[in-house]
Amino acid sequence: GAPGSLLATAGAMRAAGLLLAWALLHPAASQQCHPSSPGGVLRFTDRHAEIQVPALHRVPSSLDPLYGLVRRCLDLIQQNPLPTELLRTALNDPGSVRTSQVVQYELGYVVCAAVALLFTVAVPVAGMCFCYCRSRQRCGGRLRAHRRSLGCRRRSLLACLSFTSLIILVSVACAFVTSQRVKGQMEPGLGAVPSTLRTLRQHLASVPQGVQMVVDKFEVPRKQIISDLGGLSRSVGLSIHAQLKAMTYAALADLQDRARDLQTSLHHLQILHRTARARAVARAELEPALRERRRRVVALLDDPRCTSCASVLGRAQGLELGADYGKVPSVEKVLKALAGLPRSDFAEMIRQGNGTFNSIPELAVERMAQVIQDLQGDLARTAEKVQSIADSFPLPDYTRPVSEALGKAEDRSQPYLREVNRFERYRWIVGMVLCSIILLILLCNVMGMALGTYGLSKREDPSDYECRGEAGAKFLLVGVGLAFLFSWLLILLVFATFLVGGNIQTLVCRNWVNQEIYKFIDTPGNLPPSMNLTRQLNLRRDSNLSSTYRECKTGAGLWEVLQLDRSYDLDEHLKTPKYTADFQKRLSDFTANLGDVRLLRSEGRQDLETFARSGVDEVDYEHFQEEMKNPVVQTSLPGLARNLEGLQKMQRNSTVAERLAAEAQALWHMQNSTVQSQEALVAKLRESVQFLSHLAPHLKERVKRTLATTASVEARLPVQAQQILRQELGCFTRKELRYFAQYLTWVGQTLREDVASCQPLATALDNGRVILCDRIADPWNAFWFSLGCCTFFLIPNIIFAIRLTKHFRPIRNRLISTGSEETCPFHIPRVTALKL
């Protein structure tokens, strides 16, 4: 039963043993950590992003070329830099500001004001003069003579008036669009001021809750680490088993081979001993019978009555015994040395060793239960340390001045914002009314030119009266009257919006973009003590608004820009070893004996050593092989029997024939009863001798190697198991430390960029510039620029309209010129009634 069970598992053991060489040649392969799984990255949600100041950006628009043109015009009008001295004086001592300083800085605007004043006075005066002349029938009347150049002049005037009307139309369309855009941006822009200040205060007020929320997110890595701890012990045991099984299974397979060699050798030695003795006894029994049989056969064949028997006589005389196994060496001494073996149950020994080795994962779970419990306790204490981040966070005491300053700014801005919104409503109403009047003037121009041109095409005689041409002239004059009547209102609106929008662009926006305003605020002495922003906002003593803006823009934390006297270093609070030292030390100090596996007990080792010293390899198996080459009987009994049967058929003497038949029958009986059984013993003996002869030369070497391998594996298993344990715990430690590092990195990033970030302050300033300059000032300035173009092009519009009205009325007197191709010398004038 035992040899059978060993043979059943030999194939599996031997296949596993092939991995031993790979394990020994590639020891470094087992020293690498397992690759990180996709779940090795922690995901943190529910960030403190609901209280944010969304960043506003300039949106590209089809009016951007117009905005750029207006800004270049304003840069030409106002080329002076930021008036630092004037602003310092105005802020610190308003009564000492001299008008000459203001005029010198606003010289471009003063020139524009003079032009606007001149336009405001000159155009109404010119309108009154035109009305006076028109009442005296001197302006806008009729042509006095018909000339050949009238058609060219009329077409030129029509083209010029159409061109100016087109320019005015495009300008008033731009004025409509930009005025509506100002109205659309003004209300949300003004509303963004208190809402942004309120959001900033909420951001500051929610810092403690946000910090606590961030600290509470330690639950994410804690749950992940606890989950990993739950599978750590079995994972370590499986890793030890997987990395050592090739070496262990190979040693067990080698041990199983030696146990099988012992049992098989003992079996064949017993066969060898029994067969040799049986062959000696059988030979002694066969020898007299064979001798008697030879005598009888030889006597019969030598009888003269035996016909043709001489040919077989020689074979009969050679009827002698062959192999003599009494001469072969005895194996009795070897059998005595192996008597009682195997004293140990190798099958049970191998099964126990294999079971002990395969139970390493369960043993690891048992041995590591306490350390895993201790590690879970360390995690609980780490959570308390993480809570200290929120408990020691110093911002609430230092953000109170900022919150108060933002609250005051919000309260004080409300009346001004309401006034600005009210004046903007008035501006929009006046602008829409004046733009509508401009459209009415353009309508008069279009109707006048259309009716006048149609009337001219239907007039057969230049001196004839035609009502449509007269109506066209009156439409033109109505447009001229509207232009004279409202142009001064247009120029006043243009100048008022120009003065406000231009100064916002050149004094505020231009210096806001290049941060000259920040430099002015940062320069000591420029602001009065009551406007000291560094003190009001509780900024660091060594910082100013510019540096604070730059730090906040790059994502600095509030504690980095406020007056904390360097008492709080977030990076120091977020160092990973501060929270992982106990956890890491407990893992590094843990040891457990997980590889104490006995493969070969002492009695088994003694059995193999006795087997190696038994002398199996000293037996002269060649002598056995040489003796087995000899047959049991030198002459083949079946051959001789067949020869005698053949001779029987040739005999004439019946007595001789009967005796030949009897002898042949006796030979067959001897062959079947004795010789054949002895030949079977020889065949069995040959199998045993062949096995032992192959085993003997390598027996001691194999046993020695098996004992050495088994001892080496038993010695190396605990050492390598401990090495793998350290490696697996090291990999586990690095993996869990990455979770701590991810969490602490996320904490720092979230506190700096979200929860306790001062970036919303910088974003609010940038949003203020975008709203004021990009979304309000640009369309505001484009509005007065477009309306100004309409206003100034009304002057050539008036001139061309007045000149064109004469061409739409009948000519007063018709002078006939012989050189004129348009007159007929034979035309007889008729009396016509002309209506003035």
Tab-separated table of N, CA and C in Angstrom, residues 349-479:
chain	number	residue	atom	x	y	z
A	349	MET	N	5.295	10.475	6.576
A	349	MET	CA	6.217	11.582	6.835
A	349	MET	C	6.090	12.659	5.758
A	350	ILE	N	6.049	12.232	4.516
A	350	ILE	CA	5.921	13.200	3.408
A	350	ILE	C	4.557	13.881	3.454
A	351	ARG	N	3.523	13.104	3.774
A	351	ARG	CA	2.191	13.706	3.862
A	351	ARG	C	2.138	14.765	4.966
A	352	GLN	N	2.734	14.467	6.099
A	352	GLN	CA	2.740	15.447	7.189
A	352	GLN	C	3.552	16.686	6.825
A	353	GLY	N	4.711	16.493	6.203
A	353	GLY	CA	5.520	17.650	5.792
A	353	GLY	C	4.785	18.502	4.781
A	354	ASN	N	4.132	17.827	3.833
A	354	ASN	CA	3.371	18.567	2.821
A	354	ASN	C	2.197	19.296	3.467
A	355	GLY	N	1.511	18.636	4.419
A	355	GLY	CA	0.387	19.295	5.079
A	355	GLY	C	0.828	20.471	5.925
A	356	THR	N	1.952	20.313	6.627
A	356	THR	CA	2.455	21.428	7.436
A	356	THR	C	2.820	22.621	6.562
A	357	PHE	N	3.456	22.339	5.435
A	357	PHE	CA	3.832	23.434	4.536
A	357	PHE	C	2.592	24.101	3.940
A	358	ASN	N	1.602	23.313	3.547
A	358	ASN	CA	0.393	23.879	2.944
A	358	ASN	C	-0.461	24.639	3.950
A	359	SER	N	-0.214	24.439	5.234
A	359	SER	CA	-1.001	25.154	6.254
A	359	SER	C	-0.385	26.495	6.623
A	360	ILE	N	0.671	26.908	5.902
A	360	ILE	CA	1.311	28.202	6.215
A	360	ILE	C	0.326	29.367	6.125
A	361	PRO	N	-0.568	29.474	5.081
A	361	PRO	CA	-1.521	30.602	5.073
A	361	PRO	C	-2.389	30.675	6.324
A	362	GLU	N	-2.910	29.516	6.775
A	362	GLU	CA	-3.723	29.535	7.988
A	362	GLU	C	-2.886	29.872	9.218
A	363	LEU	N	-1.652	29.389	9.237
A	363	LEU	CA	-0.761	29.703	10.354
A	363	LEU	C	-0.457	31.201	10.396
A	364	ALA	N	-0.290	31.803	9.220
A	364	ALA	CA	-0.028	33.251	9.162
A	364	ALA	C	-1.212	34.034	9.719
A	365	VAL	N	-2.430	33.610	9.369
A	365	VAL	CA	-3.626	34.283	9.900
A	365	VAL	C	-3.638	34.214	11.419
A	366	GLU	N	-3.274	33.067	11.968
A	366	GLU	CA	-3.270	32.896	13.426
A	366	GLU	C	-2.177	33.721	14.085
A	367	ARG	N	-0.958	33.662	13.510
A	367	ARG	CA	0.169	34.350	14.147
A	367	ARG	C	0.064	35.877	14.037
A	368	MET	N	-0.623	36.398	12.987
A	368	MET	CA	-0.665	37.847	12.765
A	368	MET	C	-1.936	38.480	13.296
A	369	ALA	N	-2.788	37.722	13.955
A	369	ALA	CA	-4.060	38.277	14.424
A	369	ALA	C	-3.833	39.427	15.410
A	370	GLN	N	-2.891	39.257	16.326
A	370	GLN	CA	-2.664	40.276	17.356
A	370	GLN	C	-2.086	41.551	16.765
A	371	VAL	N	-1.112	41.414	15.853
A	371	VAL	CA	-0.494	42.617	15.290
A	371	VAL	C	-1.490	43.389	14.435
A	372	ILE	N	-2.391	42.692	13.775
A	372	ILE	CA	-3.407	43.390	12.982
A	372	ILE	C	-4.355	44.149	13.896
A	373	GLN	N	-4.686	43.553	15.018
A	373	GLN	CA	-5.520	44.261	15.987
A	373	GLN	C	-4.805	45.495	16.517
A	374	ASP	N	-3.515	45.373	16.786
A	374	ASP	CA	-2.736	46.527	17.254
A	374	ASP	C	-2.663	47.608	16.182
A	375	LEU	N	-2.527	47.214	14.922
A	375	LEU	CA	-2.469	48.196	13.830
A	375	LEU	C	-3.790	48.939	13.700
A	376	GLN	N	-4.891	48.265	13.910
A	376	GLN	CA	-6.185	48.943	13.882
A	376	GLN	C	-6.290	49.954	15.012
A	377	GLY	N	-5.710	49.608	16.176
A	377	GLY	CA	-5.663	50.583	17.260
A	377	GLY	C	-4.800	51.785	16.902
A	378	ASP	N	-3.676	51.540	16.203
A	378	ASP	CA	-2.831	52.651	15.757
A	378	ASP	C	-3.591	53.567	14.813
A	379	LEU	N	-4.431	52.982	13.948
A	379	LEU	CA	-5.229	53.806	13.034
A	379	LEU	C	-6.181	54.710	13.800
A	380	ALA	N	-6.779	54.192	14.852
A	380	ALA	CA	-7.679	55.016	15.663
A	380	ALA	C	-6.930	56.190	16.290
A	381	ARG	N	-5.714	55.918	16.779
A	381	ARG	CA	-4.916	57.014	17.357
A	381	ARG	C	-4.463	57.989	16.270
A	382	THR	N	-4.196	57.487	15.056
A	382	THR	CA	-3.830	58.375	13.954
A	382	THR	C	-4.986	59.307	13.608
A	383	ALA	N	-6.212	58.788	13.662
A	383	ALA	CA	-7.380	59.639	13.403
A	383	ALA	C	-7.451	60.782	14.403
A	384	GLU	N	-7.081	60.529	15.657
A	384	GLU	CA	-7.056	61.599	16.661
A	384	GLU	C	-5.985	62.631	16.318
A	385	LYS	N	-4.842	62.169	15.815
A	385	LYS	CA	-3.799	63.117	15.416
A	385	LYS	C	-4.250	63.966	14.238
A	386	VAL	N	-4.938	63.331	13.280
A	386	VAL	CA	-5.440	64.094	12.141
A	386	VAL	C	-6.454	65.136	12.594
A	387	GLN	N	-7.240	64.803	13.583
A	387	GLN	CA	-8.212	65.755	14.099
A	387	GLN	C	-7.526	66.999	14.652
A	388	SER	N	-6.288	66.856	15.082
A	388	SER	CA	-5.560	68.017	15.603
A	388	SER	C	-5.316	69.061	14.525
A	389	ILE	N	-5.355	68.657	13.242
A	389	ILE	CA	-5.208	69.649	12.163
A	389	ILE	C	-6.334	70.663	12.250
A	390	ALA	N	-7.566	70.163	12.423
A	390	ALA	CA	-8.702	71.076	12.538
A	390	ALA	C	-8.676	71.832	13.851
A	391	ASP	N	-8.277	71.145	14.932
A	391	ASP	CA	-8.296	71.803	16.242
A	391	ASP	C	-7.272	72.925	16.332
A	392	SER	N	-6.121	72.760	15.650
A	392	SER	CA	-5.058	73.771	15.747
A	392	SER	C	-5.080	74.770	14.611
A	393	PHE	N	-6.056	74.655	13.706
A	393	PHE	CA	-6.089	75.579	12.570
A	393	PHE	C	-6.416	76.977	13.077
A	394	PRO	N	-5.580	77.989	12.815
A	394	PRO	CA	-5.695	79.277	13.513
A	394	PRO	C	-6.515	80.329	12.792
A	395	LEU	N	-7.149	80.016	11.679
A	395	LEU	CA	-7.714	81.082	10.855
A	395	LEU	C	-8.881	81.854	11.460
A	396	PRO	N	-9.808	81.236	12.158
A	396	PRO	CA	-10.990	81.999	12.591
A	396	PRO	C	-10.662	83.297	13.312
A	397	ASP	N	-9.636	83.321	14.149
A	397	ASP	CA	-9.291	84.539	14.883
A	397	ASP	C	-8.674	85.596	13.981
A	398	TYR	N	-8.076	85.172	12.884
A	398	TYR	CA	-7.356	86.126	12.040
A	398	TYR	C	-8.172	86.584	10.837
A	399	THR	N	-9.238	85.878	10.514
A	399	THR	CA	-10.061	86.290	9.379
A	399	THR	C	-11.176	87.245	9.785
A	400	ARG	N	-11.345	87.464	11.088
A	400	ARG	CA	-12.414	88.357	11.534
A	400	ARG	C	-12.238	89.785	10.988
A	401	PRO	N	-11.033	90.388	11.020
A	401	PRO	CA	-10.893	91.737	10.422
A	401	PRO	C	-11.219	91.756	8.934
A	402	VAL	N	-10.841	90.712	8.224
A	402	VAL	CA	-11.157	90.663	6.796
A	402	VAL	C	-12.662	90.591	6.597
A	403	SER	N	-13.329	89.767	7.373
A	403	SER	CA	-14.785	89.652	7.253
A	403	SER	C	-15.462	90.975	7.575
A	404	GLU	N	-14.971	91.674	8.628
A	404	GLU	CA	-15.562	92.968	8.977
A	404	GLU	C	-15.335	93.992	7.876
A	405	ALA	N	-14.132	93.990	7.284
A	405	ALA	CA	-13.851	94.924	6.190
A	405	ALA	C	-14.740	94.633	4.987
A	406	LEU	N	-14.958	93.357	4.689
A	406	LEU	CA	-15.814	92.997	3.555
A	406	LEU	C	-17.258	93.379	3.847
A	407	GLY	N	-17.710	93.193	5.096
A	407	GLY	CA	-19.069	93.583	5.456
A	407	GLY	C	-19.280	95.090	5.329
A	408	LYS	N	-18.306	95.885	5.799
A	408	LYS	CA	-18.416	97.338	5.662
A	408	LYS	C	-18.430	97.750	4.200
A	409	ALA	N	-17.567	97.129	3.390
A	409	ALA	CA	-17.538	97.457	1.965
A	409	ALA	C	-18.867	97.126	1.307
A	410	GLU	N	-19.480	96.013	1.710
A	410	GLU	CA	-20.773	95.640	1.131
A	410	GLU	C	-21.849	96.653	1.512
A	411	ASP	N	-21.877	97.067	2.769
A	411	ASP	CA	-22.896	98.027	3.212
A	411	ASP	C	-22.708	99.381	2.552
A	412	ARG	N	-21.451	99.845	2.476
A	412	ARG	CA	-21.201	101.179	1.920
A	412	ARG	C	-21.391	101.207	0.407
A	413	SER	N	-21.266	100.069	-0.242
A	413	SER	CA	-21.386	100.078	-1.703
A	413	SER	C	-22.831	100.121	-2.165
A	414	GLN	N	-23.772	99.716	-1.314
A	414	GLN	CA	-25.158	99.614	-1.752
A	414	GLN	C	-25.720	100.952	-2.252
A	415	PRO	N	-25.594	102.095	-1.495
A	415	PRO	CA	-26.158	103.365	-2.014
A	415	PRO	C	-25.523	103.796	-3.327
A	416	TYR	N	-24.214	103.686	-3.420
A	416	TYR	CA	-23.544	104.099	-4.657
A	416	TYR	C	-23.992	103.234	-5.838
A	417	LEU	N	-24.144	101.954	-5.593
A	417	LEU	CA	-24.558	101.061	-6.684
A	417	LEU	C	-25.977	101.381	-7.138
A	418	ARG	N	-26.839	101.733	-6.170
A	418	ARG	CA	-28.201	102.110	-6.560
A	418	ARG	C	-28.209	103.394	-7.387
A	419	GLU	N	-27.381	104.361	-7.001
A	419	GLU	CA	-27.306	105.612	-7.766
A	419	GLU	C	-26.754	105.359	-9.164
A	420	VAL	N	-25.719	104.540	-9.243
A	420	VAL	CA	-25.150	104.230	-10.556
A	420	VAL	C	-26.187	103.540	-11.428
A	421	ASN	N	-26.947	102.652	-10.836
A	421	ASN	CA	-27.982	101.947	-11.607
A	421	ASN	C	-29.060	102.913	-12.072
A	422	ARG	N	-29.414	103.893	-11.223
A	422	ARG	CA	-30.439	104.873	-11.609
A	422	ARG	C	-29.947	105.766	-12.749
A	423	PHE	N	-28.713	106.279	-12.637
A	423	PHE	CA	-28.181	107.124	-13.714
A	423	PHE	C	-27.994	106.330	-15.006
A	424	GLU	N	-27.653	105.069	-14.873
A	424	GLU	CA	-27.525	104.236	-16.073
A	424	GLU	C	-28.872	104.094	-16.767
A	425	ARG	N	-29.966	104.008	-15.973
A	425	ARG	CA	-31.300	103.919	-16.570
A	425	ARG	C	-31.623	105.204	-17.335
A	426	TYR	N	-31.277	106.358	-16.736
A	426	TYR	CA	-31.505	107.623	-17.436
A	426	TYR	C	-30.682	107.694	-18.709
A	427	ARG	N	-29.422	107.258	-18.613
A	427	ARG	CA	-28.562	107.308	-19.806
A	427	ARG	C	-29.124	106.459	-20.936
A	428	TRP	N	-29.619	105.276	-20.541
A	428	TRP	CA	-30.146	104.384	-21.580
A	428	TRP	C	-31.390	104.986	-22.234
A	429	ILE	N	-32.272	105.604	-21.424
A	429	ILE	CA	-33.494	106.198	-21.998
A	429	ILE	C	-33.137	107.344	-22.939
A	430	VAL	N	-32.247	108.253	-22.471
A	430	VAL	CA	-31.862	109.392	-23.315
A	430	VAL	C	-31.155	108.889	-24.569
A	431	GLY	N	-30.285	107.933	-24.415
A	431	GLY	CA	-29.574	107.395	-25.573
A	431	GLY	C	-30.513	106.781	-26.579
A	432	MET	N	-31.497	105.995	-26.116
A	432	MET	CA	-32.442	105.378	-27.045
A	432	MET	C	-33.269	106.435	-27.770
A	433	VAL	N	-33.679	107.502	-27.031
A	433	VAL	CA	-34.471	108.564	-27.653
A	433	VAL	C	-33.648	109.280	-28.731
A	434	LEU	N	-32.424	109.642	-28.405
A	434	LEU	CA	-31.588	110.364	-29.378
A	434	LEU	C	-31.224	109.467	-30.553
A	435	CYS	N	-30.976	108.204	-30.306
A	435	CYS	CA	-30.695	107.295	-31.416
A	435	CYS	C	-31.919	107.145	-32.319
A	436	SER	N	-33.091	107.159	-31.695
A	436	SER	CA	-34.316	107.094	-32.501
A	436	SER	C	-34.469	108.351	-33.348
A	437	ILE	N	-34.107	109.508	-32.773
A	437	ILE	CA	-34.164	110.758	-33.553
A	437	ILE	C	-33.195	110.687	-34.729
A	438	ILE	N	-32.011	110.128	-34.493
A	438	ILE	CA	-31.048	109.973	-35.594
A	438	ILE	C	-31.627	109.071	-36.676
A	439	LEU	N	-32.298	108.014	-36.247
A	439	LEU	CA	-32.945	107.155	-37.237
A	439	LEU	C	-34.033	107.903	-37.987
A	440	LEU	N	-34.757	108.815	-37.289
A	440	LEU	CA	-35.773	109.622	-37.959
A	440	LEU	C	-35.135	110.554	-38.984
A	441	ILE	N	-33.982	111.125	-38.628
A	441	ILE	CA	-33.256	111.974	-39.598
A	441	ILE	C	-32.846	111.147	-40.808
A	442	LEU	N	-32.344	109.949	-40.562
A	442	LEU	CA	-31.963	109.082	-41.676
A	442	LEU	C	-33.174	108.724	-42.530
A	443	LEU	N	-34.327	108.508	-41.874
A	443	LEU	CA	-35.543	108.213	-42.623
A	443	LEU	C	-35.928	109.389	-43.510
A	444	CYS	N	-35.813	110.615	-42.980
A	444	CYS	CA	-36.092	111.796	-43.792
A	444	CYS	C	-35.136	111.878	-44.975
A	445	ASN	N	-33.874	111.562	-44.753
A	445	ASN	CA	-32.903	111.578	-45.853
A	445	ASN	C	-33.286	110.561	-46.925
A	446	VAL	N	-33.619	109.376	-46.486
A	446	VAL	CA	-33.957	108.321	-47.455
A	446	VAL	C	-35.217	108.694	-48.228
A	447	MET	N	-36.273	109.166	-47.516
A	447	MET	CA	-37.506	109.551	-48.199
A	447	MET	C	-37.276	110.725	-49.126
A	448	GLY	N	-36.464	111.707	-48.646
A	448	GLY	CA	-36.192	112.862	-49.484
A	448	GLY	C	-35.450	112.492	-50.759
A	449	MET	N	-34.403	111.692	-50.628
A	449	MET	CA	-33.648	111.299	-51.810
A	449	MET	C	-34.481	110.426	-52.748
A	450	ALA	N	-35.321	109.536	-52.169
A	450	ALA	CA	-36.134	108.663	-53.016
A	450	ALA	C	-37.184	109.466	-53.788
A	451	LEU	N	-37.950	110.353	-53.078
A	451	LEU	CA	-38.998	111.133	-53.746
A	451	LEU	C	-38.404	112.137	-54.707
A	452	GLY	N	-37.291	112.761	-54.279
A	452	GLY	CA	-36.674	113.746	-55.166
A	452	GLY	C	-36.164	113.120	-56.441
A	453	THR	N	-35.509	111.988	-56.320
A	453	THR	CA	-34.986	111.325	-57.508
A	453	THR	C	-36.117	110.839	-58.398
A	454	TYR	N	-37.194	110.321	-57.780
A	454	TYR	CA	-38.331	109.882	-58.565
A	454	TYR	C	-39.001	111.051	-59.267
A	455	GLY	N	-39.114	112.196	-58.571
A	455	GLY	CA	-39.711	113.367	-59.191
A	455	GLY	C	-38.894	113.872	-60.364
A	456	LEU	N	-37.564	113.862	-60.239
A	456	LEU	CA	-36.710	114.309	-61.348
A	456	LEU	C	-36.870	113.406	-62.562
A	457	SER	N	-37.051	112.092	-62.287
A	457	SER	CA	-37.175	111.179	-63.422
A	457	SER	C	-38.486	111.371	-64.175
A	458	LYS	N	-39.535	111.899	-63.483
A	458	LYS	CA	-40.823	112.108	-64.118
A	458	LYS	C	-40.996	113.530	-64.676
A	459	ARG	N	-40.099	114.431	-64.344
A	459	ARG	CA	-40.211	115.835	-64.789
A	459	ARG	C	-39.737	115.936	-66.232
A	460	GLU	N	-40.608	116.522	-67.069
A	460	GLU	CA	-40.247	116.668	-68.482
A	460	GLU	C	-39.478	117.956	-68.740
A	461	ASP	N	-39.736	118.973	-67.922
A	461	ASP	CA	-39.055	120.248	-68.126
A	461	ASP	C	-38.474	120.689	-66.800
A	462	PRO	N	-37.194	121.125	-66.771
A	462	PRO	CA	-36.566	121.520	-65.494
A	462	PRO	C	-37.314	122.601	-64.765
A	463	SER	N	-38.096	123.402	-65.504
A	463	SER	CA	-38.811	124.503	-64.836
A	463	SER	C	-40.211	124.109	-64.421
A	464	ASP	N	-40.610	122.841	-64.731
A	464	ASP	CA	-41.949	122.392	-64.353
A	464	ASP	C	-42.016	122.110	-62.856
A	465	TYR	N	-43.180	122.295	-62.304
A	465	TYR	CA	-43.405	121.962	-60.903
A	465	TYR	C	-43.799	120.501	-60.812
A	466	GLU	N	-43.181	119.814	-59.866
A	466	GLU	CA	-43.475	118.389	-59.674
A	466	GLU	C	-43.589	118.150	-58.166
A	467	CYS	N	-44.746	117.671	-57.706
A	467	CYS	CA	-45.022	117.597	-56.267
A	467	CYS	C	-44.124	116.601	-55.559
A	468	ARG	N	-43.752	115.485	-56.255
A	468	ARG	CA	-42.906	114.499	-55.595
A	468	ARG	C	-41.498	115.039	-55.350
A	469	GLY	N	-40.961	115.765	-56.311
A	469	GLY	CA	-39.651	116.369	-56.087
A	469	GLY	C	-39.705	117.395	-54.971
A	470	GLU	N	-40.821	118.181	-54.969
A	470	GLU	CA	-40.966	119.166	-53.888
A	470	GLU	C	-41.094	118.469	-52.526
A	471	ALA	N	-41.804	117.353	-52.495
A	471	ALA	CA	-41.932	116.607	-51.237
A	471	ALA	C	-40.581	116.058	-50.786
A	472	GLY	N	-39.763	115.579	-51.739
A	472	GLY	CA	-38.422	115.088	-51.381
A	472	GLY	C	-37.591	116.195	-50.775
A	473	ALA	N	-37.647	117.398	-51.360
A	473	ALA	CA	-36.890	118.516	-50.803
A	473	ALA	C	-37.358	118.849	-49.388
A	474	LYS	N	-38.684	118.773	-49.145
A	474	LYS	CA	-39.187	119.086	-47.817
A	474	LYS	C	-38.758	118.028	-46.786
A	475	PHE	N	-38.741	116.752	-47.209
A	475	PHE	CA	-38.254	115.703	-46.292
A	475	PHE	C	-36.804	115.961	-45.889
A	476	LEU	N	-35.994	116.364	-46.873
A	476	LEU	CA	-34.595	116.669	-46.565
A	476	LEU	C	-34.495	117.819	-45.588
A	477	LEU	N	-35.328	118.856	-45.805
A	477	LEU	CA	-35.283	120.011	-44.908
A	477	LEU	C	-35.777	119.645	-43.508
A	478	VAL	N	-36.752	118.713	-43.422
A	478	VAL	CA	-37.197	118.268	-42.103
A	478	VAL	C	-36.046	117.561	-41.377
A	479	GLY	N	-35.312	116.719	-42.107
A	479	GLY	CA	-34.156	116.061	-41.496
A	479	GLY	C	-33.113	117.067	-41.056
